[in-house]
CSV table of C-alpha atoms in Angstrom, one decimal:
chain,number,residue,atom,x,y,z
P,1,MET,CA,32.9,33.1,-3.6
P,2,GLY,CA,34.2,34.2,-7.5
P,3,PHE,CA,36.5,31.3,-7.1
P,4,LEU,CA,33.7,28.7,-7.4
P,5,GLN,CA,32.4,30.7,-10.4
P,6,ARG,CA,35.9,30.3,-12.2
P,7,TRP,CA,36.3,27.0,-11.2
P,8,ALA,CA,33.0,26.1,-12.7
P,9,GLU,CA,33.5,27.9,-16.1
P,10,ARG,CA,37.1,26.2,-16.3
P,11,LEU,CA,35.6,22.8,-15.9
P,12,GLU,CA,33.2,23.7,-18.8
P,13,ALA,CA,35.9,24.2,-20.9
P,14,THR,CA,37.0,20.4,-20.7
P,15,PRO,CA,36.1,17.4,-22.7
P,16,ALA,CA,32.5,16.3,-21.5
P,17,VAL,CA,33.6,12.8,-20.9
P,18,ALA,CA,36.0,14.2,-18.3
P,19,ARG,CA,32.9,16.2,-16.6
P,20,PHE,CA,30.8,13.4,-16.8
P,21,GLY,CA,33.6,10.9,-15.5
P,22,LEU,CA,34.2,13.4,-12.4
P,23,ALA,CA,30.2,13.6,-11.7
P,24,TRP,CA,30.3,10.0,-11.5
P,25,VAL,CA,33.5,9.6,-9.3
P,26,LEU,CA,32.1,12.3,-6.8
P,27,CYS,CA,29.2,10.3,-6.3
P,28,LEU,CA,30.7,7.1,-6.6
P,29,VAL,CA,33.5,7.5,-3.9
P,30,PRO,CA,31.2,8.5,-0.7
P,31,ARG,CA,28.9,5.4,-1.5
P,32,SER,CA,31.7,3.2,-1.6
P,33,ILE,CA,33.0,4.6,1.6
P,34,ALA,CA,29.4,3.9,3.1
P,35,VAL,CA,29.3,0.7,2.1
P,36,TRP,CA,33.0,-0.2,3.0
P,37,GLY,CA,31.6,0.9,6.3
P,38,MET,CA,28.5,-0.6,7.1
P,39,GLY,CA,29.1,-3.8,5.0
P,40,PRO,CA,26.7,-5.0,2.2
P,41,ILE,CA,23.2,-5.7,4.4
P,42,GLY,CA,19.8,-6.4,3.5
P,43,ASP,CA,19.1,-6.8,0.0
P,44,TYR,CA,22.4,-7.5,-1.3
P,45,LEU,CA,22.6,-10.7,0.4
P,46,GLN,CA,19.7,-12.3,-1.4
P,47,PHE,CA,21.6,-14.8,-3.3
P,48,THR,CA,24.2,-15.1,-0.9
P,49,ASP,CA,21.8,-15.7,2.3
P,50,PRO,CA,18.2,-15.3,1.7
P,51,THR,CA,17.4,-14.7,5.3
P,52,ALA,CA,19.2,-11.5,5.5
P,53,ARG,CA,16.7,-9.9,2.8
P,54,THR,CA,14.6,-6.7,3.9
P,55,GLU,CA,10.7,-6.9,3.6
P,56,ALA,CA,11.1,-4.6,0.6
P,57,PHE,CA,9.3,-5.8,-2.8
P,58,TRP,CA,11.2,-6.3,-5.7
P,59,TYR,CA,9.7,-5.0,-8.5
P,60,PRO,CA,9.9,-7.2,-12.0
P,61,ALA,CA,12.4,-4.6,-13.6
P,62,TYR,CA,15.0,-4.7,-10.4
P,63,GLU,CA,14.5,-8.2,-9.8
P,64,ALA,CA,15.4,-8.8,-13.6
P,65,LEU,CA,18.2,-6.5,-13.2
P,66,ALA,CA,19.5,-8.0,-9.7
P,67,HIS,CA,19.7,-11.5,-11.6
P,68,LEU,CA,21.5,-9.6,-14.1
P,69,LEU,CA,24.1,-8.2,-12.2
P,70,TRP,CA,24.5,-11.2,-9.9
P,71,ALA,CA,25.0,-13.3,-13.1
P,72,ILE,CA,27.7,-10.5,-14.4
P,73,SER,CA,29.1,-10.9,-11.3
P,74,GLY,CA,30.1,-14.5,-11.3
P,75,GLY,CA,28.5,-15.0,-7.8
P,76,ILE,CA,30.9,-12.7,-6.3
P,77,LEU,CA,29.2,-10.6,-3.7
P,78,GLY,CA,31.8,-7.5,-4.0
P,79,VAL,CA,31.7,-7.4,-7.6
P,80,TYR,CA,27.7,-7.6,-7.4
P,81,VAL,CA,27.8,-4.3,-4.8
P,82,ALA,CA,30.2,-2.7,-6.9
P,83,LEU,CA,27.7,-3.1,-10.0
P,84,HIS,CA,25.1,-1.4,-7.8
P,85,LEU,CA,27.3,1.5,-6.5
P,86,ALA,CA,28.0,1.9,-10.4
P,87,LEU,CA,24.6,2.8,-11.1
P,88,HIS,CA,24.0,4.7,-8.1
P,89,ALA,CA,26.9,6.9,-8.8
P,90,ALA,CA,25.2,7.5,-12.5
P,91,LEU,CA,22.8,10.1,-10.5
P,92,GLY,CA,25.6,12.5,-10.7
P,93,PRO,CA,26.5,13.0,-14.4
P,94,LEU,CA,22.5,12.7,-14.8
P,95,VAL,CA,22.1,15.6,-12.7
P,96,TYR,CA,24.6,17.2,-14.4
P,97,SER,CA,23.2,16.8,-17.6
P,98,THR,CA,20.0,17.8,-16.3
P,99,CYS,CA,21.3,20.8,-15.7
P,100,VAL,CA,22.9,21.4,-18.9
P,101,ARG,CA,19.9,20.3,-20.7
P,102,LEU,CA,17.7,23.1,-18.5
P,103,LYS,CA,20.6,25.6,-19.6
P,104,LEU,CA,21.1,26.3,-15.9
P,105,PRO,CA,24.4,28.2,-15.0
P,106,ALA,CA,27.8,25.9,-15.0
P,107,LEU,CA,27.9,26.8,-11.2
P,108,THR,CA,24.5,25.5,-10.4
P,109,ALA,CA,25.0,22.3,-12.2
P,110,TRP,CA,28.3,21.1,-10.1
P,111,LEU,CA,26.7,22.6,-6.8
P,112,ALA,CA,24.0,20.2,-7.6
P,113,VAL,CA,26.5,17.3,-8.2
P,114,PHE,CA,28.1,17.5,-5.1
P,115,GLY,CA,24.7,17.7,-3.4
P,116,VAL,CA,23.5,14.4,-5.0
P,117,ALA,CA,27.1,13.0,-4.2
P,118,LEU,CA,27.0,14.6,-0.3
P,119,LEU,CA,23.6,13.6,0.6
P,120,PRO,CA,23.8,11.7,4.0
P,121,TYR,CA,20.6,9.9,3.2
P,122,TYR,CA,21.4,9.0,-0.4
P,123,ILE,CA,24.9,7.6,0.5
P,124,SER,CA,23.5,5.7,3.3
P,125,LEU,CA,20.8,4.4,0.4
P,126,ALA,CA,23.8,2.4,-1.3
P,127,ALA,CA,24.7,0.3,1.7
P,128,ARG,CA,20.9,-0.1,2.9
P,129,GLN,CA,18.6,-0.2,-0.3
P,130,PRO,CA,19.9,-1.0,-3.3
P,131,GLN,CA,16.9,-1.0,-5.1
P,132,VAL,CA,16.0,2.5,-4.0
P,133,GLY,CA,19.3,3.7,-5.6
P,134,VAL,CA,18.8,2.3,-8.9
P,135,VAL,CA,15.2,3.8,-8.7
P,136,ILE,CA,16.5,7.2,-8.2
P,137,SER,CA,18.9,6.9,-11.0
P,138,PHE,CA,16.5,5.5,-13.5
P,139,VAL,CA,14.0,8.6,-12.7
P,140,ALA,CA,17.1,11.2,-13.4
P,141,GLY,CA,17.7,9.4,-16.8
P,142,ALA,CA,14.1,9.3,-17.6
P,143,LEU,CA,13.9,13.2,-16.9
P,144,LEU,CA,16.7,13.5,-19.2
P,145,VAL,CA,15.3,11.6,-22.0
P,146,PHE,CA,12.5,13.8,-21.4
P,147,LEU,CA,14.5,16.7,-21.9
P,148,ARG,CA,16.7,15.5,-24.7
P,149,TRP,CA,13.1,14.8,-26.4
P,150,ARG,CA,12.1,18.5,-25.9
P,151,ASP,CA,15.5,19.8,-27.4
P,152,SER,CA,14.8,17.4,-30.6
P,153,ASP,CA,11.6,19.5,-31.7
P,154,LEU,CA,10.0,16.5,-30.2
P,155,ALA,CA,11.4,14.0,-33.0
P,156,TRP,CA,9.8,10.5,-33.5
P,157,ARG,CA,12.8,8.6,-32.6
P,158,HIS,CA,13.3,10.4,-28.8
P,159,GLY,CA,9.7,10.3,-28.3
P,160,LEU,CA,9.8,6.3,-28.9
P,161,THR,CA,12.6,6.6,-26.4
P,162,PHE,CA,10.8,8.4,-23.9
P,163,ALA,CA,7.8,5.6,-24.2
P,164,LEU,CA,10.0,2.8,-23.4
P,165,PHE,CA,11.3,4.7,-20.5
P,166,GLY,CA,7.6,5.1,-19.5
P,167,PHE,CA,6.8,1.5,-19.8
P,168,PHE,CA,10.1,0.3,-17.8
P,169,SER,CA,8.8,2.8,-15.3
P,170,ALA,CA,5.8,0.7,-14.9
P,171,LEU,CA,7.8,-2.4,-14.2
P,172,LEU,CA,10.2,-0.4,-11.6
P,173,ARG,CA,7.6,2.0,-9.6
P,174,PRO,CA,4.1,1.5,-11.0
P,175,ASN,CA,3.0,5.0,-9.5
P,176,LEU,CA,5.9,6.8,-11.6
P,177,LEU,CA,3.4,6.2,-14.7
P,178,LEU,CA,1.6,9.3,-13.5
P,179,SER,CA,5.0,11.4,-13.6
P,180,VAL,CA,5.4,10.4,-17.0
P,181,GLY,CA,1.9,11.3,-18.0
P,182,ALA,CA,2.7,14.9,-16.3
P,183,LEU,CA,5.6,15.2,-18.4
P,184,TYR,CA,3.4,14.0,-21.4
P,185,ALA,CA,0.9,16.7,-20.1
P,186,LEU,CA,3.1,19.5,-19.5
P,187,ALA,CA,4.7,18.9,-23.4
P,188,LEU,CA,1.0,18.7,-24.6
P,189,GLY,CA,0.6,22.1,-22.7
P,190,CYS,CA,3.5,24.0,-24.1
P,191,THR,CA,2.9,23.0,-27.4
P,192,ALA,CA,-0.6,24.2,-27.4
P,193,ILE,CA,0.5,27.5,-26.2
P,194,GLY,CA,3.5,27.7,-29.1
P,195,SER,CA,6.3,27.6,-26.6
P,196,PRO,CA,9.6,27.6,-28.9
P,197,GLY,CA,11.0,24.4,-26.7
P,198,PHE,CA,8.1,22.4,-28.0
P,199,ASP,CA,7.0,23.3,-31.4
P,200,ALA,CA,9.6,24.3,-33.7
P,201,GLY,CA,8.1,21.9,-36.3
P,202,GLY,CA,4.6,23.4,-36.0
P,203,ARG,CA,1.9,22.9,-33.9
P,204,PRO,CA,-0.1,20.1,-35.3
P,205,ARG,CA,2.9,17.9,-36.2
P,206,ALA,CA,4.1,18.3,-32.5
P,207,THR,CA,0.8,17.6,-30.9
P,208,GLY,CA,0.7,14.4,-33.2
P,209,ARG,CA,4.3,13.2,-32.1
P,210,ILE,CA,3.5,13.5,-28.5
P,211,LEU,CA,0.1,11.7,-29.1
P,212,ALA,CA,2.2,8.9,-31.1
P,213,SER,CA,4.6,8.7,-28.1
P,214,GLY,CA,2.0,8.1,-25.6
P,215,ALA,CA,0.1,5.7,-27.9
P,216,VAL,CA,3.1,3.9,-28.1
P,217,LEU,CA,3.5,3.7,-24.1
P,218,GLY,CA,-0.3,2.7,-23.8
P,219,LEU,CA,0.0,-0.1,-26.4
P,220,LEU,CA,3.1,-1.5,-24.3
P,221,LEU,CA,1.0,-1.6,-21.3
P,222,VAL,CA,-1.9,-3.2,-22.6
P,223,GLY,CA,0.6,-5.7,-24.0
P,224,LEU,CA,1.9,-6.4,-20.4
P,225,ALA,CA,-1.4,-6.5,-19.2
P,226,ALA,CA,-2.4,-9.5,-21.8
P,227,VAL,CA,0.7,-11.3,-21.1
P,228,SER,CA,0.2,-11.2,-17.5
P,229,LYS,CA,-3.3,-12.4,-18.1
P,230,VAL,CA,-2.2,-15.1,-19.9
P,231,HIS,CA,0.7,-16.5,-17.7
P,232,THR,CA,-1.0,-15.6,-14.2
P,233,GLY,CA,-4.6,-15.2,-14.7
P,234,HIS,CA,-4.0,-11.8,-13.3
P,235,ALA,CA,-3.9,-8.6,-16.1
P,236,SER,CA,-1.6,-6.8,-13.6
P,237,PRO,CA,2.0,-8.3,-13.2
P,238,PHE,CA,2.5,-7.1,-9.5
P,239,PRO,CA,0.9,-8.7,-6.5
P,240,PRO,CA,-2.4,-6.8,-5.6
P,241,VAL,CA,-1.3,-4.1,-3.3
P,242,ALA,CA,-3.6,-1.4,-4.6
P,243,GLY,CA,-6.2,-1.9,-2.2
P,244,HIS,CA,-4.1,-2.5,0.9
P,245,ASN,CA,-2.4,0.6,0.3
P,246,LEU,CA,-5.9,2.5,-0.1
P,247,TYR,CA,-6.9,1.1,3.4
P,248,LEU,CA,-3.4,2.0,4.7
P,249,GLY,CA,-4.1,5.4,3.6
P,250,HIS,CA,-7.8,5.6,5.3
P,251,ASN,CA,-8.7,3.8,8.6
P,252,GLU,CA,-9.6,4.6,12.0
P,253,ARG,CA,-5.4,4.2,13.3
P,254,LEU,CA,-4.1,6.3,10.6
P,255,GLY,CA,-4.2,9.8,12.4
P,256,GLU,CA,-2.4,8.3,15.5
P,257,TYR,CA,0.2,6.8,13.5
P,258,LEU,CA,0.9,9.4,11.3
P,259,ARG,CA,1.8,11.6,14.4
P,260,ARG,CA,4.4,9.2,15.6
P,261,HIS,CA,8.2,8.7,15.0
P,262,ASP,CA,8.7,5.7,16.4
P,263,ILE,CA,7.7,3.4,13.5
P,264,LEU,CA,8.9,2.6,10.2
P,265,SER,CA,5.8,3.9,8.1
P,266,VAL,CA,2.1,3.7,8.7
P,267,GLU,CA,2.5,-0.3,7.2
P,268,ASP,CA,3.1,-1.0,11.1
P,269,ILE,CA,-0.7,-0.3,11.5
P,270,VAL,CA,-1.2,-3.9,10.0
P,271,ARG,CA,1.8,-5.6,11.7
P,272,ASP,CA,0.6,-4.3,14.9
P,273,HIS,CA,-3.3,-4.8,14.5
P,274,GLY,CA,-3.6,-7.1,11.6
P,275,PHE,CA,-6.2,-6.6,9.0
P,276,PRO,CA,-10.3,-5.7,9.9
P,277,ALA,CA,-11.9,-9.0,10.4
P,278,GLU,CA,-13.8,-9.1,6.9
P,279,ALA,CA,-10.7,-8.9,5.0
P,280,ALA,CA,-8.6,-11.1,7.2
P,281,ALA,CA,-11.2,-14.1,6.9
P,282,ILE,CA,-10.2,-14.1,3.2
P,283,GLU,CA,-7.2,-16.4,2.2
P,284,ASN,CA,-7.0,-15.3,-1.4
P,285,ILE,CA,-4.9,-12.0,-1.8
P,286,TYR,CA,-6.1,-11.3,-5.2
P,287,GLU,CA,-9.8,-11.7,-3.4
P,288,ARG,CA,-8.9,-9.8,-0.1
P,289,ASP,CA,-7.2,-6.9,-1.8
P,290,PRO,CA,-10.4,-5.4,-3.4
P,291,VAL,CA,-12.3,-5.6,0.3
P,292,LEU,CA,-9.4,-3.6,1.7
P,293,GLY,CA,-9.7,-1.2,-1.1
P,294,ARG,CA,-13.4,-0.6,-0.3
P,295,LEU,CA,-13.1,-0.5,3.6
P,296,GLY,CA,-10.4,2.3,2.9
P,297,LEU,CA,-12.7,4.0,0.2
P,298,ASP,CA,-15.6,3.6,2.7
P,299,TYR,CA,-14.0,5.2,5.7
P,300,ALA,CA,-12.9,8.0,3.9
P,301,LEU,CA,-16.2,9.1,2.6
P,302,GLN,CA,-17.8,8.4,6.0
P,303,HIS,CA,-15.3,10.3,7.7
P,304,PRO,CA,-14.4,13.5,5.4
P,305,GLY,CA,-13.3,15.8,8.1
P,306,GLU,CA,-11.1,13.3,9.5
P,307,THR,CA,-9.9,12.6,5.9
P,308,ILE,CA,-9.0,16.2,5.1
P,309,VAL,CA,-7.1,16.4,8.2
P,310,ASN,CA,-5.2,13.2,7.7
P,311,THR,CA,-4.2,14.3,4.1
P,312,GLY,CA,-3.0,17.1,5.3
P,313,LEU,CA,-1.0,14.9,8.1
P,314,LYS,CA,0.2,13.1,4.9
P,315,ALA,CA,1.6,16.0,3.4
P,316,LEU,CA,3.5,17.0,6.4
P,317,ARG,CA,5.0,13.3,6.7
P,318,TYR,CA,5.9,13.5,3.2
P,319,TRP,CA,7.8,16.5,3.2
P,320,ASP,CA,8.9,15.8,7.2
P,321,VAL,CA,12.1,17.3,8.7
P,322,ARG,CA,12.4,14.2,10.8
P,323,LEU,CA,12.6,10.4,9.9
P,324,GLU,CA,9.6,8.3,10.5
P,325,ASP,CA,11.3,6.0,13.2
P,326,ALA,CA,13.5,9.3,14.4
P,327,GLU,CA,12.6,8.2,18.2
P,328,ASN,CA,14.3,5.2,17.7
P,329,ASN,CA,17.6,6.7,16.4
P,330,PRO,CA,20.8,8.1,17.4
P,331,LEU,CA,21.1,12.0,17.4
P,332,LEU,CA,23.7,12.1,14.9
P,333,TRP,CA,21.8,9.8,12.4
P,334,ASN,CA,18.7,12.0,12.4
P,335,LEU,CA,21.0,15.5,12.5
P,336,ALA,CA,22.7,14.1,9.3
P,337,PHE,CA,18.9,14.1,7.5
P,338,THR,CA,17.4,17.1,9.3
P,339,GLY,CA,20.4,19.4,9.0
P,340,PRO,CA,21.0,19.0,5.3
P,341,TYR,CA,17.0,18.9,4.6
P,342,LEU,CA,16.5,22.2,6.3
P,343,VAL,CA,19.4,23.8,4.4
P,344,TYR,CA,18.6,22.5,0.8
P,345,GLY,CA,15.1,22.5,1.6
P,346,SER,CA,15.3,26.5,2.5
P,347,LEU,CA,17.3,26.9,-0.9
P,348,ALA,CA,15.1,25.0,-2.9
P,349,LEU,CA,11.9,27.3,-2.1
P,350,LEU,CA,14.3,30.5,-2.7
P,351,GLY,CA,15.6,28.9,-6.0
P,352,ALA,CA,12.0,28.0,-7.6
P,353,TRP,CA,11.2,31.7,-7.1
P,354,TRP,CA,14.5,33.0,-8.7
P,355,MET,CA,13.9,30.8,-11.5
P,356,LEU,CA,10.5,32.2,-12.0
P,357,ARG,CA,11.9,35.8,-11.7
P,358,ASP,CA,14.8,35.0,-13.9
P,359,GLY,CA,12.8,34.0,-17.0
P,360,ARG,CA,13.2,30.2,-16.3
P,361,GLY,CA,9.8,29.6,-15.9
P,362,LEU,CA,9.6,26.4,-18.4
P,363,ALA,CA,12.7,24.9,-16.5
P,364,LEU,CA,10.9,25.4,-13.3
P,365,ALA,CA,7.8,24.1,-14.8
P,366,ILE,CA,9.5,21.0,-15.7
P,367,LEU,CA,11.5,20.5,-12.4
P,368,ALA,CA,7.8,21.2,-10.4
P,369,ALA,CA,5.9,18.4,-12.8
P,370,LEU,CA,8.5,15.6,-11.8
P,371,LEU,CA,8.3,16.4,-8.2
P,372,VAL,CA,4.4,17.2,-7.4
P,373,SER,CA,3.4,14.3,-9.5
P,374,TYR,CA,5.3,12.1,-7.6
P,375,TRP,CA,4.0,13.5,-4.4
P,376,ILE,CA,0.2,13.3,-5.1
P,377,PRO,CA,-0.3,9.8,-4.9
P,378,HIS,CA,0.9,9.7,-1.4
P,379,LEU,CA,-1.5,12.1,-0.1
P,380,VAL,CA,-4.4,9.5,-1.5
P,381,LEU,CA,-2.2,6.6,0.0
P,382,PHE,CA,0.6,6.6,2.5
P,383,PRO,CA,3.8,8.3,2.9
P,384,THR,CA,7.2,7.8,3.7
P,385,ILE,CA,10.6,9.6,3.6
P,386,ARG,CA,12.2,7.0,1.4
P,387,MET,CA,9.3,7.4,-1.0
P,388,ARG,CA,10.4,11.2,-1.4
P,389,MET,CA,13.9,10.6,-1.7
P,390,THR,CA,13.1,9.1,-5.2
P,391,THR,CA,12.8,12.8,-6.8
P,392,GLU,CA,15.0,14.5,-4.0
P,393,PHE,CA,17.5,15.5,-6.6
P,394,VAL,CA,14.7,18.2,-8.1
P,395,LEU,CA,14.9,19.7,-4.7
P,396,ILE,CA,19.0,19.8,-4.8
P,397,VAL,CA,19.0,21.2,-8.1
P,398,LEU,CA,16.6,24.0,-7.0
P,399,ALA,CA,18.8,24.5,-4.2
P,400,ALA,CA,21.8,24.6,-6.3
P,401,TYR,CA,20.4,27.3,-8.4
P,402,ALA,CA,19.8,29.5,-5.1
P,403,ALA,CA,23.1,28.7,-3.8
P,404,GLY,CA,24.9,29.4,-6.9
P,405,ARG,CA,22.9,33.0,-6.9
P,406,LEU,CA,24.2,33.7,-3.5
P,407,LEU,CA,28.0,32.1,-4.1
P,408,ALA,CA,28.5,34.4,-7.4
P,409,PRO,CA,30.2,38.0,-7.6
P,410,ARG,CA,27.1,40.3,-7.7
P,411,SER,CA,27.8,41.2,-11.4
P,412,ALA,CA,27.7,37.3,-12.2
P,413,ALA,CA,24.5,36.4,-10.7
P,414,GLU,CA,23.2,39.6,-12.7
P,415,ASP,CA,24.6,37.6,-15.8
P,416,LEU,CA,23.2,34.3,-14.5
P,417,SER,CA,19.6,35.8,-14.0
P,418,SER,CA,19.7,37.4,-17.7
P,419,GLY,CA,20.5,33.7,-18.9
P,420,SER,CA,24.2,34.2,-19.7
P,421,GLY,CA,26.7,32.1,-18.2
P,422,THR,CA,24.8,28.8,-18.6
P,423,SER,CA,26.5,25.5,-18.8
P,424,SER,CA,27.8,23.7,-21.9
P,425,GLY,CA,24.3,22.4,-22.6
P,426,ALA,CA,24.2,25.3,-25.4
P,427,ARG,CA,27.0,23.1,-27.2
P,428,GLY,CA,24.6,20.0,-27.0
P,429,ASP,CA,27.1,17.8,-25.3
P,430,ALA,CA,25.1,16.8,-22.4
P,431,LEU,CA,23.9,12.7,-21.6
P,432,ALA,CA,21.4,11.7,-23.8
């Protein structure tokens, strides 16, 4: 398999724009084929046939983006879909550039690009859930901004950019704020122990720049809450769903539904049985949500054993090898998810182990911080496979590292483990 190593190294000798363009096209083509085969459905038709829209909630950032893309398209559905596909396909160059910034081998970077380009679940999202595809690209972009900040010795300008990305993450997926916080915490932790990647300018100055970036993010969020309070009377710009989600994560039917694979998610509990009488009697959703939250919390505290078991079931559900509605799907559709996941999931575990052994602990810590921080809230609330897919590209990167070690010639693998043979990130031409 030495030819793959040579091919990847030859690609690294080409101009950066050519490499990024190739990574983008590799992602664009299969997604375009999927949309052509399935046809634009669901949320794509919001502006032409509102009755076709799914039940997916549009968060403020995506709603603004969707209206912007529709305006740019001139009301032409095909152009509107194409603009979405262009954003979805940005995942390719973003993942490539992330590998470059982490100074991973060139073969790892290109295997990761092929992984996100050909992952069946990601491809199907292009036709079924345009918002989710945009979110995935955004998260990959936010991670890249963080890495660019790290590589700039935590420069003020890049810290401000990361704060802005953190702010927009709140408008796109509020639970992403936990991941943003985890990356801030990692930066502070590495600065405290004198990591060269974070502390080249001196510990006090670096720590101050991190705290300043976090303060900017905090001020932006306070400003958002204040504007929302003035215009809507409520501090949150989102519909009240925190209590609703907490109730879904802690109720008497949860264990049963977590063991089923003929549902779309545990949200079917409410669809099938409605709210508890105490909450159902309240029509105002802002008054009902705290009641649902209290009911969920009370149930968790009153049934600690069941809560522990259900937390384990939630963990299994989040990392499940079967889709939520597997029993209702064709066999090939299920295999298209389960087969690749078993392969790259196993390789990801091996890749994490090899990264640690190869002295790439910081790169592993950054990837793990994003992966784990996005998972944790779903142990408290409720999990679905579609939620996990937001950070699935991290598993692909870890799997690509293991695959690169397995496919490279023995001598090359030894060079890679010693840190040589990395991608062109050393030349500083990654996307930023």
